[in-house]
Coordinates of C-alpha atoms and ligand atoms in Angstrom, one line a residue:
M1 CA -0.2 0.3 0.0
I2 CA 1.4 3.4 -1.0
D3 CA -0.5 6.6 0.2
P4 CA -0.4 9.8 -2.6
F5 CA 2.9 11.0 -0.8
G6 CA 4.7 7.8 -1.7
R7 CA 4.9 6.3 1.6
T8 CA 4.3 2.5 2.1
V9 CA 2.1 1.9 4.7
S10 CA 3.4 -1.4 6.4
Y11 CA 2.3 -0.6 9.9
L12 CA -0.9 -1.2 11.2
R13 CA -2.3 -0.2 15.0
V14 CA -5.3 -1.7 15.9
S15 CA -7.3 -0.6 19.0
V16 CA -8.9 -3.7 20.2
T17 CA -11.6 -2.0 23.0
D18 CA -12.2 1.7 24.1
R19 CA -12.4 0.4 27.4
C20 CA -9.5 0.9 30.2
D21 CA -9.1 0.3 33.5
F22 CA -7.2 3.2 34.0
R23 CA -8.6 6.7 33.7
C24 CA -5.3 8.8 32.9
V25 CA -5.7 12.0 33.6
Y26 CA -4.4 13.2 30.5
C27 CA -6.1 10.2 28.2
M28 CA -9.5 10.4 29.4
A29 CA -12.6 12.1 31.6
E30 CA -13.0 9.9 34.7
D31 CA -16.7 9.2 33.9
M32 CA -16.2 8.0 30.3
T33 CA -18.9 6.5 28.4
F34 CA -17.9 3.5 26.7
L35 CA -19.2 1.7 23.7
P36 CA -22.1 -0.5 23.5
K37 CA -21.1 -3.7 22.7
A38 CA -23.1 -4.6 19.4
D39 CA -20.5 -1.5 17.9
V40 CA -17.3 -3.2 18.6
L41 CA -16.5 -5.4 16.3
S42 CA -15.6 -8.9 17.4
L43 CA -12.4 -11.0 18.1
E44 CA -13.7 -12.5 14.5
E45 CA -13.9 -9.5 12.8
L46 CA -10.7 -7.8 14.3
D47 CA -9.1 -11.3 13.0
R48 CA -10.3 -10.6 9.4
L49 CA -9.5 -7.3 9.4
C50 CA -5.7 -7.2 10.8
S51 CA -5.7 -10.3 8.1
A52 CA -6.6 -7.8 4.6
F53 CA -4.0 -5.6 6.2
I54 CA -1.7 -8.4 6.8
R55 CA -2.4 -9.4 2.8
K56 CA -2.1 -5.6 1.6
G57 CA 1.5 -5.8 2.8
V58 CA 1.1 -4.3 6.3
R59 CA 4.5 -6.2 8.3
K60 CA 4.0 -4.8 11.8
L61 CA 0.7 -5.0 13.7
R62 CA 0.3 -3.5 17.3
L63 CA -2.7 -4.4 19.2
T64 CA -3.3 -1.4 21.7
G65 CA -6.9 0.4 23.3
G66 CA -8.3 1.2 25.7
E67 CA -6.3 -1.0 27.3
P68 CA -5.9 -4.4 24.8
L69 CA -5.4 -6.8 27.6
V70 CA -8.4 -6.2 29.6
R71 CA -10.6 -7.1 26.4
R72 CA -12.4 -10.3 27.2
N73 CA -10.6 -13.7 25.4
V74 CA -7.8 -11.3 24.0
M75 CA -5.5 -13.8 23.9
Q76 CA -7.4 -16.0 20.9
L77 CA -7.2 -12.7 18.8
I78 CA -3.7 -12.8 19.9
R79 CA -3.2 -16.5 19.6
S80 CA -4.4 -16.5 15.6
L81 CA -2.9 -13.6 13.8
G82 CA 0.4 -15.2 16.0
R83 CA -0.3 -17.4 12.9
H84 CA 0.9 -14.4 10.1
L85 CA 4.4 -14.9 12.1
D86 CA 4.5 -18.4 11.1
S87 CA 3.8 -18.0 7.7
G88 CA 6.4 -15.4 7.1
A89 CA 3.8 -12.6 6.3
L90 CA 4.1 -10.6 9.4
D91 CA 7.5 -9.3 11.0
E92 CA 6.7 -8.2 14.1
L93 CA 2.8 -8.5 16.9
T94 CA 2.8 -6.5 19.3
L95 CA 1.1 -4.2 21.9
T96 CA 1.0 -1.3 23.9
T97 CA -0.7 -1.9 27.6
N98 CA -0.6 -0.3 30.9
G99 CA 0.5 -3.3 32.5
S100 CA -1.6 -3.8 34.8
Q101 CA -3.0 -7.5 33.4
L102 CA 1.0 -8.3 32.6
H103 CA 1.1 -10.7 35.0
R104 CA -1.4 -12.5 33.9
F105 CA -0.6 -12.6 30.4
A106 CA 3.0 -12.2 29.8
D107 CA 3.9 -16.4 29.3
D108 CA 0.7 -16.2 27.0
L109 CA 2.3 -13.4 25.0
A110 CA 5.5 -15.2 24.5
A111 CA 4.2 -18.2 23.4
A112 CA 1.9 -16.5 20.9
G113 CA 5.4 -15.1 19.2
V114 CA 4.8 -11.9 20.8
R115 CA 9.0 -10.5 21.6
R116 CA 8.4 -6.7 22.4
I117 CA 5.6 -4.4 24.2
N118 CA 5.6 -1.2 25.3
V119 CA 4.2 -0.7 28.8
S120 CA 3.2 2.8 30.1
V121 CA 5.0 4.0 33.1
D122 CA 4.5 7.7 33.9
T123 CA 5.8 7.6 37.1
L124 CA 7.8 5.3 39.6
D125 CA 5.6 6.8 42.8
P126 CA 3.1 5.1 43.9
D127 CA 0.6 8.4 45.0
R128 CA 1.3 10.1 41.9
F129 CA 1.1 7.2 40.0
R130 CA -2.6 6.6 41.5
R131 CA -3.3 10.6 40.4
L132 CA -2.5 10.0 37.4
T133 CA -3.6 7.0 36.2
R134 CA -7.0 8.0 38.8
W135 CA -7.2 3.8 39.0
G136 CA -4.0 2.3 39.0
D137 CA -1.9 0.4 41.7
L138 CA 1.6 0.8 40.6
E139 CA 2.6 -2.2 42.7
Q140 CA 0.6 -4.2 40.5
V141 CA 2.4 -3.2 37.7
L142 CA 6.0 -3.3 38.3
T143 CA 4.8 -6.7 39.3
G144 CA 3.8 -7.3 35.7
L145 CA 6.8 -6.0 34.0
Q146 CA 8.9 -8.4 35.9
A147 CA 6.3 -11.0 34.8
A148 CA 7.3 -9.7 31.3
K149 CA 11.3 -9.6 31.6
K150 CA 10.5 -13.4 33.2
A151 CA 9.1 -14.4 30.0
G152 CA 12.0 -12.8 27.6
L153 CA 9.8 -10.4 26.4
A154 CA 11.6 -7.2 25.3
V155 CA 10.2 -4.1 27.2
K156 CA 10.2 -0.3 26.0
I157 CA 8.4 1.9 28.6
N158 CA 6.1 4.7 27.2
A159 CA 6.3 7.8 29.6
V160 CA 3.9 11.2 29.0
A161 CA 6.3 14.3 30.2
L162 CA 3.7 16.6 32.3
K163 CA 4.6 19.8 33.5
R164 CA 5.1 19.8 37.6
E165 CA 3.8 16.1 37.5
N166 CA 7.2 13.6 36.4
E167 CA 9.0 16.6 35.3
G168 CA 11.1 16.1 38.2
E169 CA 10.8 12.6 37.7
I170 CA 12.2 12.0 34.8
D171 CA 15.7 11.0 35.6
D172 CA 14.8 8.5 37.9
L173 CA 12.8 6.7 35.3
V174 CA 16.1 7.0 33.2
R175 CA 17.8 5.2 35.8
W176 CA 15.7 2.5 36.5
C177 CA 15.4 1.7 33.1
G178 CA 18.7 1.4 32.9
E179 CA 18.6 -1.0 35.9
E180 CA 15.6 -3.1 34.3
G181 CA 17.1 -3.1 30.9
F182 CA 14.2 -1.1 29.4
D183 CA 14.3 1.5 26.9
L184 CA 12.1 4.6 27.6
C185 CA 10.3 6.7 24.9
L186 CA 9.1 9.6 26.6
I187 CA 5.7 11.7 24.9
E188 CA 4.6 15.2 24.8
T189 CA 0.9 15.4 25.5
M190 CA -0.9 15.6 22.2
P191 CA -4.3 17.3 22.4
L192 CA -6.9 14.6 21.7
G193 CA -10.6 14.2 23.1
E194 CA -11.9 16.6 26.0
I195 CA -10.9 15.8 29.4
D196 CA -11.3 17.1 32.6
A197 CA -7.7 19.2 32.7
D198 CA -6.2 22.5 31.0
R199 CA -3.3 21.4 28.5
T200 CA -1.6 23.9 28.4
D201 CA -1.4 23.1 32.0
Q202 CA 0.2 19.8 31.3
Y203 CA 2.0 20.5 28.3
L204 CA 5.6 19.9 28.5
P205 CA 8.1 20.4 25.5
L206 CA 10.7 18.0 25.2
S207 CA 13.6 20.0 23.9
L208 CA 13.3 20.7 27.6
V209 CA 13.6 17.6 29.1
R210 CA 16.6 16.6 27.2
A211 CA 18.3 19.9 27.5
R212 CA 18.1 19.0 31.4
L213 CA 18.8 15.3 31.3
A214 CA 21.9 16.1 29.2
H215 CA 23.1 17.7 32.5
R216 CA 23.0 14.5 34.1
W217 CA 23.6 11.9 31.3
T218 CA 26.1 11.2 28.2
L219 CA 23.2 11.4 25.7
Q220 CA 24.9 10.2 22.0
E221 CA 22.8 10.8 18.9
S222 CA 21.7 7.4 17.2
D223 CA 20.4 6.7 14.1
Y224 CA 18.3 4.0 15.5
R225 CA 14.4 4.0 14.3
T226 CA 11.9 2.0 14.6
G227 CA 9.8 3.1 11.4
G228 CA 8.2 5.5 14.0
P229 CA 7.9 9.0 15.1
A230 CA 10.4 8.4 18.1
R231 CA 14.1 10.1 17.9
Y232 CA 16.4 8.4 19.9
V233 CA 19.6 9.1 21.8
S234 CA 21.9 6.2 23.6
V235 CA 22.5 6.8 27.4
A236 CA 26.3 6.2 27.7
E237 CA 25.8 5.4 31.4
T238 CA 23.3 3.2 31.2
G239 CA 23.7 1.3 27.3
R240 CA 19.8 2.2 27.2
R241 CA 18.4 4.3 24.4
I242 CA 15.7 6.9 25.5
G243 CA 13.0 8.1 22.6
F244 CA 11.3 10.8 21.8
I245 CA 8.2 11.7 20.2
T246 CA 7.8 15.0 19.6
P247 CA 4.6 15.9 17.7
M248 CA 3.7 19.6 19.4
T249 CA 8.0 20.4 18.3
H250 CA 8.6 18.7 15.7
N251 CA 6.4 17.4 12.8
F252 CA 7.5 13.6 12.2
C253 CA 5.1 13.3 9.3
E254 CA 7.2 12.9 6.1
S255 CA 8.2 9.0 7.3
C256 CA 4.7 8.0 8.6
N257 CA 3.9 4.1 7.6
R258 CA 1.0 3.7 9.6
V259 CA -2.9 3.7 9.5
R260 CA -4.8 3.2 12.8
V261 CA -8.2 1.2 13.0
T262 CA -10.6 2.1 16.1
C263 CA -12.3 -1.4 18.1
T264 CA -15.2 -0.1 15.7
G265 CA -13.5 -0.7 12.5
T266 CA -12.8 3.0 11.7
L267 CA -9.9 3.9 9.9
Y268 CA -7.8 6.9 10.8
M269 CA -5.6 7.0 8.4
C270 CA -3.8 10.0 10.4
L271 CA -4.0 10.4 14.5
G272 CA -3.9 13.7 13.8
Q273 CA -6.9 14.6 11.6
E274 CA -10.3 14.2 11.4
D275 CA -10.8 12.1 8.4
A276 CA -11.7 8.5 8.2
A277 CA -13.0 5.4 6.7
D278 CA -15.6 2.5 7.8
L279 CA -14.1 -0.7 7.5
R280 CA -17.0 -2.4 10.0
G281 CA -19.5 -1.6 7.1
P282 CA -17.7 -3.8 4.3
L283 CA -16.4 -6.8 6.9
R284 CA -20.5 -7.4 8.0
A285 CA -21.7 -6.8 4.5
G286 CA -20.9 -10.8 4.2
D287 CA -18.2 -12.8 4.3
D288 CA -16.2 -12.2 1.1
D289 CA -13.3 -9.8 1.5
S290 CA -13.6 -7.9 -1.2
L291 CA -15.3 -4.7 -0.5
L292 CA -13.1 -4.4 2.6
D293 CA -10.2 -4.5 0.6
A294 CA -11.5 -1.6 -1.8
A295 CA -12.8 0.4 1.6
I296 CA -9.1 -0.2 2.3
E297 CA -7.2 0.6 -0.5
E298 CA -9.7 3.7 -0.9
A299 CA -8.7 5.4 2.2
I300 CA -4.9 4.5 1.8
A301 CA -5.1 6.6 -1.3
R302 CA -6.7 9.8 0.9
K303 CA -4.1 9.4 3.5
P304 CA -3.0 13.1 4.2
K305 CA 0.6 14.6 4.3
G306 CA 0.4 15.0 8.1
H307 CA -1.0 16.6 11.2
D308 CA -1.1 20.1 12.9
F309 CA -1.7 19.8 16.4
V310 CA -1.2 23.1 18.2
I311 CA -1.8 23.8 22.1
D312 CA -3.1 27.2 23.0
R313 CA -4.7 28.9 25.3
R314 CA -6.9 30.4 22.9
R315 CA -8.1 27.5 21.1
T316 CA -10.7 25.9 23.8
Q317 CA -11.4 22.8 21.6
P318 CA -8.8 20.0 21.6
A319 CA -7.1 19.6 17.7
V320 CA -9.1 16.1 17.4
R321 CA -11.9 15.7 19.4
R322 CA -11.8 11.7 19.4
H323 CA -9.9 10.5 22.6
M324 CA -6.2 8.6 22.6
S325 CA -8.2 5.8 23.8
T326 CA -10.3 5.7 20.9
T327 CA -7.8 5.4 18.2
G328 CA -5.3 3.8 20.5
G329 CA -2.0 5.0 21.1
Ligands
SAM401 N1 -4.2 1.2 28.0 C1 -2.7 1.2 26.9 C2 -1.3 2.0 27.4 O1 -1.3 2.6 29.0 O2 -0.5 2.0 27.3 C3 -2.9 1.5 25.8 C4 -3.5 2.6 25.1 S1 -2.8 4.2 25.5 C5 -4.0 5.6 24.8 C6 -1.4 4.2 24.6 C7 -0.7 5.6 25.3 O3 -0.8 6.9 24.5 C8 -0.3 5.4 26.4 O4 1.6 5.2 26.6 C9 -0.9 6.7 26.6 O5 0.2 7.3 28.0 C10 -1.0 7.5 25.7 N2 -1.7 8.8 25.6 C11 -3.0 8.6 26.2 N3 -3.4 10.2 25.9 C12 -2.4 10.7 25.2 C13 -2.3 12.0 25.0 N4 -3.6 12.8 25.0 N5 -1.2 12.5 24.4 C14 0.1 11.8 24.3 N6 0.2 10.8 24.6 C15 -1.1 10.1 25.3

């Protein structure tokens, strides 16, 4: 699949549920209304959809959410998708998780062919963790991370940089990741969906974080790329990498290789734009995949050049109305 700007689309991110057992303050409002079950794709439909994209050239598949591991019987889907790894059609099957259920699933994930996972941990302070996630328990996540390590899964920690919250703790995250053998990816808050807080109060530019880290650590430029938006440095003292995802301070769209599907089968060709294509209709129209294939092709031909996020006090609306948990982070 090649888009109008010559970019090959080889990476699909699929949100398997909009539900989550956390309510991170920058991601969701506390009283979220979730989708009715009938709107959400079944596990079989998700499998069919992912398989269609793989047939069309997707080599990397990431399951996300909401929280992917709270979807009932999600392991059934993951095991089934593992067949594409066995056949060689897929290079990587991975997921982004908050880690709350990893203690239950780490071994099963490894057995299904998952090799790396991203786990979101914004802070190592239990009280702050509870405040930021509203409902999360840090201890449970740390137990899950040990289970992941034991199962042989490579872990990348995702942390959203938040002014006055984990701002003073980024150093500790770097040290901890070094000790645990995890890579770290720092993310700027993006203006996605209505939340209860003011995003201008949360936004912390990573250019500043990086400059501060450079006082304490030897950051070596790295040309390591995962095909994603992160720019990496190596930390000489720990031997681990730090990625910086800077949608607000750096436009990373020129090498975009990805599209996203929500749990209702809506295909978003860009995280930061509203244009979308419905794939649930074509999926549910029958067992034949020709309508689905045509809808995917038609949508890829409309993939936009990029997003234009702005966090600005004069702007009271988020840049994009849907939450990250809808499109999948
Ligand atoms: N529940 C899983 C998790 O916690 O990783 C997967 C879904 S979550 C929406 C994926 C990632 O998006 C998390 O790392 C989260 O911190 C990040 N995220 C959510 N809302 C965001 C926002 N407004 N700006 C930047 N990152 C955000």
